[in-house]
């Protein structure tokens, strides 16, 4: 199993779908297209040559726990060292703390690569990136000075300690406690589960960001505070916290998923991040960054599954394609082509959505400001859930392309499917993302944020009509139909949210998110196709351009037509909430 | 994880969707409704109490190979003994050879139970059932006398030896050889892979059905013969065959998947089944039976995943449902309800299709004869592929309902997803099923078989309109729309098959099969709903009846609307076969 970062496609998507050039100009980055390609090429070398080769062995070895110490899989330490030495950890962080200060958009492309190469490995810096964001936005000057530099360099890593056995999606049920002990310090006591890289041997220190309740804090989510709790205290002594167990998981075996015990010996020492009882807001800074990055994990693993299946389909000979003189490689069979094109097109669509989201984050720092920030907020749940849903589908198709071999672990296709399965669950399940999209993001600016985004999709459909290249087939009509479905479903939900039956909006949340992702993804592929058509019309003959047009056609003609059914489910399907209790009682 | 065979729902589906009463009358079975329930209850006791409890430990222990001998997981031998002693192995076989002679329809329900309880266990008798069918249809009197009785009783088991490393879906590439040695005996030499229960410790003998080529046989599939090759020869000596390895698989760990070596010491002794070079036709007898049974495996594991997820959703408390005074069980949340209803409705739809297929097999033995046989032929690929596709979806949703717990192996939800993943691959991948449906089954009787089946679905839609119960919501209109989509897609494919571009039909095969399954499944649920409505109108108040109406509504309003998009993909989506090579070259 060998992963190659699809640098050319990534660069094309960055420029022609997500508007990288404008982002660079606006951000004052002096970077020529060659510089962009050079960075992506270098990242690709590390991903392909150092990180990807560890993926299979990492699955077999996993991480191990002994006497409270976690040992990562063979090669992990060396790869992490190479990653940090290359300066990749702080790609998007501000130069003030030692980061490279590159746009979110460039960081997004690199995140896709690390995770396409190896989800278990990619998770570690993903968590650190979230910690950097939370600390940058909410940490005191003192905490920043002490921790930010080493997190940006990657000398230390960060974790998110949210979940407790009784508190998963519902953080209001948190029980971990914190008590001030003067000097701005707190004692933290509690148990956390599902802590990714909660303990490991990659670095000398680990910076835990921990949600806990102060004594007398209000009940529910308004009584939760966020603390920085380092494994090793500033004076060099070990803090009162330990890894009490590792989970036995379906996938990402090489990523240690820890149960953490804080304060067995009286209390772990921690420092408040942000204000007391405002911890959830701080954690959301971290979560939003992590949600986009989890979407990028989905893109990465889907790309890896596509490459893996394509290589097999080119090699495996079975049956004779119509008109073929002898046994064909299975890539020549229409049904296998449909599977591979579905994989490729779904991955490209999800990539487009994730990059658009990163672009909105970059634009939010510029003159577009609040509108761009709201766009990023709107797109984040779509990027997270759509990209990870298709990651499940694409990795499962990867198994299917392999036939019986796909079910045999040695092939590697099954690992990608097992690894991908967590993506739709962690950092807020995809059901939570759908509820977030419908109840919190659609209402932004009275619905204007969503309307504006839908208008950009409609303009792409109009562009297809104007372009008129026969290679697009029915793409223009299909995209127009899809946009109309999304538009009507959006109107329905906005009306319903304001009614006395908000349940009907919740009932339609999941199909609505899928609908949004499908149409937005189709618009991204069509945009790439239009840019390619312009290149061809200008006299160039790059075969990749023809392929992009064909891919847009495939997606709009074969996958996007699901939009109509999803619209019906959103608008007419919600009656089940009245009957569900009776049906599920049986 | 505890599975309960859903006996009441099964009995209702058998009677009101699949017409069990007529099958019993026609077959001359003197069986009152109570007798049917009694049989299902007894089977359910064995499935729930004996077979299901082994499922988790079987996953952990797996089967082991040492010195050519395979040891099954703890408890397997005892459970198999109980299964055989109860007479369950020969349920559908003719009394002439010791079988119970029950209709396919009853056997189908029991097959669903064994596999709902434990896929790895259920596979063993599933293979034996296929062997019994092939031997009954094509074996010589002598072979039948020697082997059929012991296969029917379960004293011995049977296997299918088709696949070789270079010959999976394409059996034309088979290399195993056979040579006559007089006395009607043959020497068999070759290597087979993926042989389910190819070796085990459940019985003293194993009857291998092996595809091989005679010397000078024509190339391709017209030169393949089928042989019966027992592990132990009639004189009590070991035959020249052995298990040379066990696969390390994604799932069904307790089912030994063997590499088999025939003839290491000169040749395994075998006897011809059917005529020389006609082995594939004999094997298809076995495969068709196995395909329906694999569909039933899908129904069983989907049911198990639904029950498992529902139990968790009733127990797990997170978040507050709208209007709830305190933290709710997650089953009260609309998004979780949508997942659970999707699981339940998809499972019930697949059950309906599989039972309809079994009913057609029963009817084929009666006055309906050929038309029913063609209906069974038409429905078999749909039953196999649709039921196993939804098994993947339902078991994955089962993981999702569990949230983070779903990714932890201890919960059991992940095992069901891993186990189910093989179902869409073995006994002909679901892509092969789709091609079979479109290229061989649609053309039966010039398309009349398919048309007649679609007409039955249309009558159900008319029945909904006539019934008029408000509980059905938009079901009548949705089902009518779905039937129209299926009808148009069918016309398109029949026309295209006769054209110069049969590739376009192959390109649309997979979405067409899904479309067929969705509409047929919806018709089954609607039929169950109509029968329930009649019960309610007659004054009964069984809450299960209201639940069936609501489930039909859910399926038609939320899942069936995908039909329109699938129709578009079939009719307008096939252009990709022209572009695929270029797009996949990149």
PDB file of C-alpha atoms in Angstrom, chain A residues 163-171 173 193-194 247-253 257 306 310 314 316-320 322 327 331 334-341 344 389 392 395-401 403-410 414-415 417-422 424-425 429-432 434-435 471 474 478 481 502-503 506-511 543 546-548 550-551 553-554 556-562 564-566 568-570 572-586, chain B residues 163-171 173 193-194 247-253 257 306 310 314 316-320 322 327 331 334-341 344 389 392 395-401 403-410 414-415 417-422 424-425 429-432 434-435 471 474 478 481 502-503 506-511 543 546-548 550-551 553-554 556-562 564-566 568-570 572-586:
ATOM      1  CA  UNK A 163     -15.153  13.100  27.303  1.00  0.00           C
ATOM      2  CA  UNK A 164     -16.038  11.248  30.481  1.00  0.00           C
ATOM      3  CA  UNK A 165     -17.897   7.954  30.594  1.00  0.00           C
ATOM      4  CA  UNK A 166     -21.235   9.645  31.256  1.00  0.00           C
ATOM      5  CA  UNK A 167     -20.490  12.776  29.200  1.00  0.00           C
ATOM      6  CA  UNK A 168     -19.835  12.384  25.500  1.00  0.00           C
ATOM      7  CA  UNK A 169     -21.924  14.481  23.122  1.00  0.00           C
ATOM      8  CA  UNK A 170     -23.487  16.020  26.218  1.00  0.00           C
ATOM      9  CA  UNK A 171     -20.765  17.936  28.039  1.00  0.00           C
ATOM     10  CA  UNK A 173     -22.872  16.031  32.367  1.00  0.00           C
ATOM     11  CA  UNK A 193     -11.802   8.722  28.374  1.00  0.00           C
ATOM     12  CA  UNK A 194     -11.015   8.606  24.655  1.00  0.00           C
ATOM     13  CA  UNK A 247      -8.789   1.257  24.305  1.00  0.00           C
ATOM     14  CA  UNK A 248      -8.981  -1.777  22.026  1.00  0.00           C
ATOM     15  CA  UNK A 249     -10.387  -0.187  18.897  1.00  0.00           C
ATOM     16  CA  UNK A 250     -11.750  -1.082  15.464  1.00  0.00           C
ATOM     17  CA  UNK A 251      -9.092   1.034  13.759  1.00  0.00           C
ATOM     18  CA  UNK A 252      -6.350   3.677  14.124  1.00  0.00           C
ATOM     19  CA  UNK A 253      -4.559   1.130  16.291  1.00  0.00           C
ATOM     20  CA  UNK A 257      -6.621   6.257  22.870  1.00  0.00           C
ATOM     21  CA  UNK A 306      -8.847   5.383  -4.122  1.00  0.00           C
ATOM     22  CA  UNK A 310      -7.013   1.859  -8.553  1.00  0.00           C
ATOM     23  CA  UNK A 314      -5.104  -2.019 -12.929  1.00  0.00           C
ATOM     24  CA  UNK A 316      -5.999  -7.693 -11.291  1.00  0.00           C
ATOM     25  CA  UNK A 317      -7.177  -9.479 -14.432  1.00  0.00           C
ATOM     26  CA  UNK A 318     -10.641 -11.060 -14.436  1.00  0.00           C
ATOM     27  CA  UNK A 319     -13.255 -11.338 -17.173  1.00  0.00           C
ATOM     28  CA  UNK A 320     -13.321  -9.792 -20.582  1.00  0.00           C
ATOM     29  CA  UNK A 322     -16.974  -5.837 -24.038  1.00  0.00           C
ATOM     30  CA  UNK A 327      -8.931 -11.215 -20.124  1.00  0.00           C
ATOM     31  CA  UNK A 331     -10.360  -1.413 -14.331  1.00  0.00           C
ATOM     32  CA  UNK A 334     -17.959  -0.617 -16.325  1.00  0.00           C
ATOM     33  CA  UNK A 335     -19.028  -1.567 -12.821  1.00  0.00           C
ATOM     34  CA  UNK A 336     -15.489  -1.246 -11.464  1.00  0.00           C
ATOM     35  CA  UNK A 337     -15.129   2.063 -13.259  1.00  0.00           C
ATOM     36  CA  UNK A 338     -18.297   3.264 -11.575  1.00  0.00           C
ATOM     37  CA  UNK A 339     -16.871   2.351  -8.188  1.00  0.00           C
ATOM     38  CA  UNK A 340     -13.510   3.992  -8.858  1.00  0.00           C
ATOM     39  CA  UNK A 341     -15.069   7.136 -10.311  1.00  0.00           C
ATOM     40  CA  UNK A 344     -12.407   9.736  -6.995  1.00  0.00           C
ATOM     41  CA  UNK A 389     -19.321  10.186   5.510  1.00  0.00           C
ATOM     42  CA  UNK A 392     -16.652   5.637   5.073  1.00  0.00           C
ATOM     43  CA  UNK A 395     -12.978   3.146   1.937  1.00  0.00           C
ATOM     44  CA  UNK A 396     -15.764   0.547   1.843  1.00  0.00           C
ATOM     45  CA  UNK A 397     -15.824   0.765  -1.963  1.00  0.00           C
ATOM     46  CA  UNK A 398     -12.061   0.278  -1.816  1.00  0.00           C
ATOM     47  CA  UNK A 399     -12.657  -3.039  -0.101  1.00  0.00           C
ATOM     48  CA  UNK A 400     -15.292  -3.909  -2.697  1.00  0.00           C
ATOM     49  CA  UNK A 401     -12.980  -3.201  -5.652  1.00  0.00           C
ATOM     50  CA  UNK A 403     -13.208  -8.434  -4.071  1.00  0.00           C
ATOM     51  CA  UNK A 404     -12.365 -11.296  -1.726  1.00  0.00           C
ATOM     52  CA  UNK A 405      -8.887  -9.856  -1.254  1.00  0.00           C
ATOM     53  CA  UNK A 406     -10.461  -6.792   0.308  1.00  0.00           C
ATOM     54  CA  UNK A 407     -11.648  -8.844   3.253  1.00  0.00           C
ATOM     55  CA  UNK A 408      -8.161 -10.209   3.923  1.00  0.00           C
ATOM     56  CA  UNK A 409      -6.266  -7.939   6.306  1.00  0.00           C
ATOM     57  CA  UNK A 410      -2.930  -8.336   4.507  1.00  0.00           C
ATOM     58  CA  UNK A 414      -9.720  -3.257   5.216  1.00  0.00           C
ATOM     59  CA  UNK A 415      -7.453  -1.199   7.457  1.00  0.00           C
ATOM     60  CA  UNK A 417     -12.060   1.202   6.175  1.00  0.00           C
ATOM     61  CA  UNK A 418     -11.521   0.394   9.854  1.00  0.00           C
ATOM     62  CA  UNK A 419      -9.420   3.504  10.405  1.00  0.00           C
ATOM     63  CA  UNK A 420     -11.895   5.785   8.652  1.00  0.00           C
ATOM     64  CA  UNK A 421     -14.843   4.605  10.732  1.00  0.00           C
ATOM     65  CA  UNK A 422     -13.978   6.865  13.699  1.00  0.00           C
ATOM     66  CA  UNK A 424     -17.761  10.386  11.551  1.00  0.00           C
ATOM     67  CA  UNK A 425     -17.894   9.915  15.305  1.00  0.00           C
ATOM     68  CA  UNK A 429     -20.684  12.906  15.672  1.00  0.00           C
ATOM     69  CA  UNK A 430     -21.977  13.632  12.210  1.00  0.00           C
ATOM     70  CA  UNK A 431     -25.468  13.781  13.654  1.00  0.00           C
ATOM     71  CA  UNK A 432     -24.274  16.563  15.958  1.00  0.00           C
ATOM     72  CA  UNK A 434     -26.090  18.177  11.150  1.00  0.00           C
ATOM     73  CA  UNK A 435     -27.891  19.621  14.152  1.00  0.00           C
ATOM     74  CA  UNK A 471     -17.897  17.155 -22.234  1.00  0.00           C
ATOM     75  CA  UNK A 474     -26.037  17.186 -18.337  1.00  0.00           C
ATOM     76  CA  UNK A 478     -28.233  18.665 -12.856  1.00  0.00           C
ATOM     77  CA  UNK A 481     -31.718  21.125 -10.150  1.00  0.00           C
ATOM     78  CA  UNK A 502     -38.515  22.687  15.689  1.00  0.00           C
ATOM     79  CA  UNK A 503     -38.466  18.879  15.929  1.00  0.00           C
ATOM     80  CA  UNK A 506     -34.016  18.281  13.689  1.00  0.00           C
ATOM     81  CA  UNK A 507     -35.603  15.310  11.924  1.00  0.00           C
ATOM     82  CA  UNK A 508     -34.387  16.596   8.567  1.00  0.00           C
ATOM     83  CA  UNK A 509     -30.940  17.674   9.711  1.00  0.00           C
ATOM     84  CA  UNK A 510     -28.965  14.646   8.506  1.00  0.00           C
ATOM     85  CA  UNK A 511     -30.410  14.488   4.973  1.00  0.00           C
ATOM     86  CA  UNK A 543      -5.082  15.716 -20.276  1.00  0.00           C
ATOM     87  CA  UNK A 546     -10.267  16.856 -19.814  1.00  0.00           C
ATOM     88  CA  UNK A 547     -10.331  14.459 -16.887  1.00  0.00           C
ATOM     89  CA  UNK A 548     -11.633  17.174 -14.550  1.00  0.00           C
ATOM     90  CA  UNK A 550     -15.374  14.287 -17.139  1.00  0.00           C
ATOM     91  CA  UNK A 551     -15.227  13.935 -13.374  1.00  0.00           C
ATOM     92  CA  UNK A 553     -19.904  15.202 -15.416  1.00  0.00           C
ATOM     93  CA  UNK A 554     -19.753  11.881 -13.592  1.00  0.00           C
ATOM     94  CA  UNK A 556     -23.408  15.596 -11.466  1.00  0.00           C
ATOM     95  CA  UNK A 557     -24.970  12.838 -13.573  1.00  0.00           C
ATOM     96  CA  UNK A 558     -24.527   9.931 -11.188  1.00  0.00           C
ATOM     97  CA  UNK A 559     -24.254  11.122  -7.591  1.00  0.00           C
ATOM     98  CA  UNK A 560     -25.837  14.580  -7.486  1.00  0.00           C
ATOM     99  CA  UNK A 561     -29.258  13.272  -8.624  1.00  0.00           C
ATOM    100  CA  UNK A 562     -29.698  12.004  -5.066  1.00  0.00           C
ATOM    101  CA  UNK A 564     -34.097  15.435  -5.175  1.00  0.00           C
ATOM    102  CA  UNK A 565     -34.749  12.513  -2.859  1.00  0.00           C
ATOM    103  CA  UNK A 566     -32.915  14.208  -0.012  1.00  0.00           C
ATOM    104  CA  UNK A 568     -38.154  15.205  -0.212  1.00  0.00           C
ATOM    105  CA  UNK A 569     -36.844  13.564   2.941  1.00  0.00           C
ATOM    106  CA  UNK A 570     -36.112  16.962   4.523  1.00  0.00           C
ATOM    107  CA  UNK A 572     -41.841  15.591   3.807  1.00  0.00           C
ATOM    108  CA  UNK A 573     -40.010  13.029   5.878  1.00  0.00           C
ATOM    109  CA  UNK A 574     -40.107  14.468   9.374  1.00  0.00           C
ATOM    110  CA  UNK A 575     -43.415  12.955  10.446  1.00  0.00           C
ATOM    111  CA  UNK A 576     -41.515  10.036  11.914  1.00  0.00           C
ATOM    112  CA  UNK A 577     -40.738  11.960  15.073  1.00  0.00           C
ATOM    113  CA  UNK A 578     -44.396  11.533  16.035  1.00  0.00           C
ATOM    114  CA  UNK A 579     -44.439   7.792  15.404  1.00  0.00           C
ATOM    115  CA  UNK A 580     -40.900   6.848  16.362  1.00  0.00           C
ATOM    116  CA  UNK A 581     -41.555   5.948  19.965  1.00  0.00           C
ATOM    117  CA  UNK A 582     -44.277   3.495  18.937  1.00  0.00           C
ATOM    118  CA  UNK A 583     -42.283   1.959  16.096  1.00  0.00           C
ATOM    119  CA  UNK A 584     -39.163   1.562  18.195  1.00  0.00           C
ATOM    120  CA  UNK A 585     -41.117   0.140  21.120  1.00  0.00           C
ATOM    121  CA  UNK A 586     -41.741  -3.157  19.326  1.00  0.00           C
TER     122      UNK A 586
ATOM    123  CA  UNK B 163     -11.901 -19.805  -6.179  1.00  0.00           C
ATOM    124  CA  UNK B 164      -8.220 -20.013  -7.078  1.00  0.00           C
ATOM    125  CA  UNK B 165      -5.754 -17.152  -6.709  1.00  0.00           C
ATOM    126  CA  UNK B 166      -6.083 -16.174 -10.372  1.00  0.00           C
ATOM    127  CA  UNK B 167      -9.760 -17.148 -10.727  1.00  0.00           C
ATOM    128  CA  UNK B 168     -12.297 -15.340  -8.564  1.00  0.00           C
ATOM    129  CA  UNK B 169     -15.249 -13.752 -10.327  1.00  0.00           C
ATOM    130  CA  UNK B 170     -13.822 -15.172 -13.555  1.00  0.00           C
ATOM    131  CA  UNK B 171     -14.013 -18.956 -13.279  1.00  0.00           C
ATOM    132  CA  UNK B 173      -9.339 -18.943 -15.496  1.00  0.00           C
ATOM    133  CA  UNK B 193      -8.504 -20.392  -1.728  1.00  0.00           C
ATOM    134  CA  UNK B 194     -11.256 -18.822   0.389  1.00  0.00           C
ATOM    135  CA  UNK B 247      -6.858 -16.356   6.183  1.00  0.00           C
ATOM    136  CA  UNK B 248      -6.514 -13.426   8.575  1.00  0.00           C
ATOM    137  CA  UNK B 249      -9.744 -11.609   7.892  1.00  0.00           C
ATOM    138  CA  UNK B 250     -11.565  -8.383   8.713  1.00  0.00           C
ATOM    139  CA  UNK B 251     -14.501 -10.289  10.177  1.00  0.00           C
ATOM    140  CA  UNK B 252     -16.259 -13.640  10.642  1.00  0.00           C
ATOM    141  CA  UNK B 253     -13.141 -14.717  12.528  1.00  0.00           C
ATOM    142  CA  UNK B 257     -11.468 -19.571   5.606  1.00  0.00           C
ATOM    143  CA  UNK B 306     -30.670  -2.908  14.991  1.00  0.00           C
ATOM    144  CA  UNK B 310     -31.778   0.088  20.015  1.00  0.00           C
ATOM    145  CA  UNK B 314     -32.631   3.184  25.283  1.00  0.00           C
ATOM    146  CA  UNK B 316     -27.558   5.770  27.075  1.00  0.00           C
ATOM    147  CA  UNK B 317     -28.573   9.184  28.392  1.00  0.00           C
ATOM    148  CA  UNK B 318     -27.188  12.297  26.687  1.00  0.00           C
ATOM    149  CA  UNK B 319     -28.767  15.656  25.968  1.00  0.00           C
ATOM    150  CA  UNK B 320     -32.312  16.774  26.428  1.00  0.00           C
ATOM    151  CA  UNK B 322     -37.142  19.084  22.909  1.00  0.00           C
ATOM    152  CA  UNK B 327     -31.459  14.343  30.262  1.00  0.00           C
ATOM    153  CA  UNK B 331     -33.559   7.144  21.584  1.00  0.00           C
ATOM    154  CA  UNK B 334     -34.809  12.851  16.291  1.00  0.00           C
ATOM    155  CA  UNK B 335     -31.470  12.124  14.653  1.00  0.00           C
ATOM    156  CA  UNK B 336     -31.035   8.878  16.575  1.00  0.00           C
ATOM    157  CA  UNK B 337     -34.610   7.936  15.748  1.00  0.00           C
ATOM    158  CA  UNK B 338     -33.833   8.501  12.080  1.00  0.00           C
ATOM    159  CA  UNK B 339     -30.869   6.163  12.294  1.00  0.00           C
ATOM    160  CA  UNK B 340     -32.786   3.473  14.164  1.00  0.00           C
ATOM    161  CA  UNK B 341     -35.788   3.707  11.857  1.00  0.00           C
ATOM    162  CA  UNK B 344     -35.329  -1.202  11.107  1.00  0.00           C
ATOM    163  CA  UNK B 389     -25.694  -3.667   0.854  1.00  0.00           C
ATOM    164  CA  UNK B 392     -23.250  -2.875   5.488  1.00  0.00           C
ATOM    165  CA  UNK B 395     -24.278  -2.336  10.784  1.00  0.00           C
ATOM    166  CA  UNK B 396     -22.351   0.891  10.181  1.00  0.00           C
ATOM    167  CA  UNK B 397     -25.309   2.891  11.499  1.00  0.00           C
ATOM    168  CA  UNK B 398     -25.245   0.561  14.490  1.00  0.00           C
ATOM    169  CA  UNK B 399     -21.705   1.723  15.200  1.00  0.00           C
ATOM    170  CA  UNK B 400     -22.806   5.339  14.737  1.00  0.00           C
ATOM    171  CA  UNK B 401     -25.682   5.054  17.214  1.00  0.00           C
ATOM    172  CA  UNK B 403     -21.013   7.018  19.279  1.00  0.00           C
ATOM    173  CA  UNK B 404     -17.457   6.624  20.544  1.00  0.00           C
ATOM    174  CA  UNK B 405     -18.406   3.331  22.167  1.00  0.00           C
ATOM    175  CA  UNK B 406     -19.137   1.940  18.714  1.00  0.00           C
ATOM    176  CA  UNK B 407     -15.461   2.189  17.793  1.00  0.00           C
ATOM    177  CA  UNK B 408     -14.401   0.202  20.863  1.00  0.00           C
ATOM    178  CA  UNK B 409     -14.342  -3.516  20.100  1.00  0.00           C
ATOM    179  CA  UNK B 410     -15.727  -4.544  23.493  1.00  0.00           C
ATOM    180  CA  UNK B 414     -17.915  -3.015  15.403  1.00  0.00           C
ATOM    181  CA  UNK B 415     -17.851  -6.804  15.082  1.00  0.00           C
ATOM    182  CA  UNK B 417     -19.939  -4.259  10.860  1.00  0.00           C
ATOM    183  CA  UNK B 418     -16.733  -6.220  10.275  1.00  0.00           C
ATOM    184  CA  UNK B 419     -18.598  -9.500   9.923  1.00  0.00           C
ATOM    185  CA  UNK B 420     -21.175  -8.070   7.524  1.00  0.00           C
ATOM    186  CA  UNK B 421     -18.562  -6.643   5.168  1.00  0.00           C
ATOM    187  CA  UNK B 422     -17.950  -9.983   3.418  1.00  0.00           C
ATOM    188  CA  UNK B 424     -21.499  -8.106  -0.482  1.00  0.00           C
ATOM    189  CA  UNK B 425     -18.395  -9.832  -1.783  1.00  0.00           C
ATOM    190  CA  UNK B 429     -19.841  -9.688  -5.628  1.00  0.00           C
ATOM    191  CA  UNK B 430     -22.764  -7.312  -5.617  1.00  0.00           C
ATOM    192  CA  UNK B 431     -21.433  -5.860  -8.863  1.00  0.00           C
ATOM    193  CA  UNK B 432     -21.708  -9.330 -10.392  1.00  0.00           C
ATOM    194  CA  UNK B 434     -26.155  -6.314 -10.730  1.00  0.00           C
ATOM    195  CA  UNK B 435     -24.727  -7.502 -14.030  1.00  0.00           C
ATOM    196  CA  UNK B 471     -50.989   6.984   8.968  1.00  0.00           C
ATOM    197  CA  UNK B 474     -47.312  10.245   1.391  1.00  0.00           C
ATOM    198  CA  UNK B 478     -44.021   7.934  -3.187  1.00  0.00           C
ATOM    199  CA  UNK B 481     -43.342   7.533  -8.173  1.00  0.00           C
ATOM    200  CA  UNK B 502     -24.573  -2.809 -24.196  1.00  0.00           C
ATOM    201  CA  UNK B 503     -21.886  -1.057 -22.145  1.00  0.00           C
ATOM    202  CA  UNK B 506     -23.576  -2.482 -17.662  1.00  0.00           C
ATOM    203  CA  UNK B 507     -22.757   1.058 -16.526  1.00  0.00           C
ATOM    204  CA  UNK B 508     -26.215   1.407 -15.018  1.00  0.00           C
ATOM    205  CA  UNK B 509     -26.421  -2.056 -13.492  1.00  0.00           C
ATOM    206  CA  UNK B 510     -25.486  -1.163  -9.912  1.00  0.00           C
ATOM    207  CA  UNK B 511     -27.864   1.803  -9.506  1.00  0.00           C
ATOM    208  CA  UNK B 543     -49.833  -1.857  18.479  1.00  0.00           C
ATOM    209  CA  UNK B 546     -49.751   0.748  13.821  1.00  0.00           C
ATOM    210  CA  UNK B 547     -45.994   0.408  13.949  1.00  0.00           C
ATOM    211  CA  UNK B 548     -45.927  -1.386  10.576  1.00  0.00           C
ATOM    212  CA  UNK B 550     -45.572   3.986  10.405  1.00  0.00           C
ATOM    213  CA  UNK B 551     -42.554   2.012   9.229  1.00  0.00           C
ATOM    214  CA  UNK B 553     -44.452   5.585   5.867  1.00  0.00           C
ATOM    215  CA  UNK B 554     -40.914   6.179   7.083  1.00  0.00           C
ATOM    216  CA  UNK B 556     -41.448   5.561   1.518  1.00  0.00           C
ATOM    217  CA  UNK B 557     -41.022   9.148   2.691  1.00  0.00           C
ATOM    218  CA  UNK B 558     -37.362   9.039   3.670  1.00  0.00           C
ATOM    219  CA  UNK B 559     -35.520   6.276   1.808  1.00  0.00           C
ATOM    220  CA  UNK B 560     -37.583   5.516  -1.285  1.00  0.00           C
ATOM    221  CA  UNK B 561     -37.226   9.082  -2.655  1.00  0.00           C
ATOM    222  CA  UNK B 562     -33.711   8.064  -3.698  1.00  0.00           C
ATOM    223  CA  UNK B 564     -35.643   9.294  -8.785  1.00  0.00           C
ATOM    224  CA  UNK B 565     -31.932   9.962  -8.590  1.00  0.00           C
ATOM    225  CA  UNK B 566     -31.125   6.323  -9.259  1.00  0.00           C
ATOM    226  CA  UNK B 568     -31.417   9.406 -13.608  1.00  0.00           C
ATOM    227  CA  UNK B 569     -28.117   7.648 -12.985  1.00  0.00           C
ATOM    228  CA  UNK B 570     -29.281   4.570 -14.905  1.00  0.00           C
ATOM    229  CA  UNK B 572     -28.348   9.455 -18.132  1.00  0.00           C
ATOM    230  CA  UNK B 573     -25.280   8.418 -16.194  1.00  0.00           C
ATOM    231  CA  UNK B 574     -23.637   5.855 -18.437  1.00  0.00           C
ATOM    232  CA  UNK B 575     -21.518   8.256 -20.475  1.00  0.00           C
ATOM    233  CA  UNK B 576     -18.671   7.688 -18.034  1.00  0.00           C
ATOM    234  CA  UNK B 577     -17.685   4.464 -19.759  1.00  0.00           C
ATOM    235  CA  UNK B 578     -16.326   6.589 -22.608  1.00  0.00           C
ATOM    236  CA  UNK B 579     -14.314   8.860 -20.343  1.00  0.00           C
ATOM    237  CA  UNK B 580     -13.330   6.475 -17.584  1.00  0.00           C
ATOM    238  CA  UNK B 581      -9.980   5.404 -18.987  1.00  0.00           C
ATOM    239  CA  UNK B 582      -8.843   9.032 -19.271  1.00  0.00           C
ATOM    240  CA  UNK B 583     -10.135  10.036 -15.831  1.00  0.00           C
ATOM    241  CA  UNK B 584      -8.624   7.016 -14.126  1.00  0.00           C
ATOM    242  CA  UNK B 585      -5.304   7.464 -15.929  1.00  0.00           C
ATOM    243  CA  UNK B 586      -4.434  10.543 -13.887  1.00  0.00           C
TER     244      UNK B 586
END
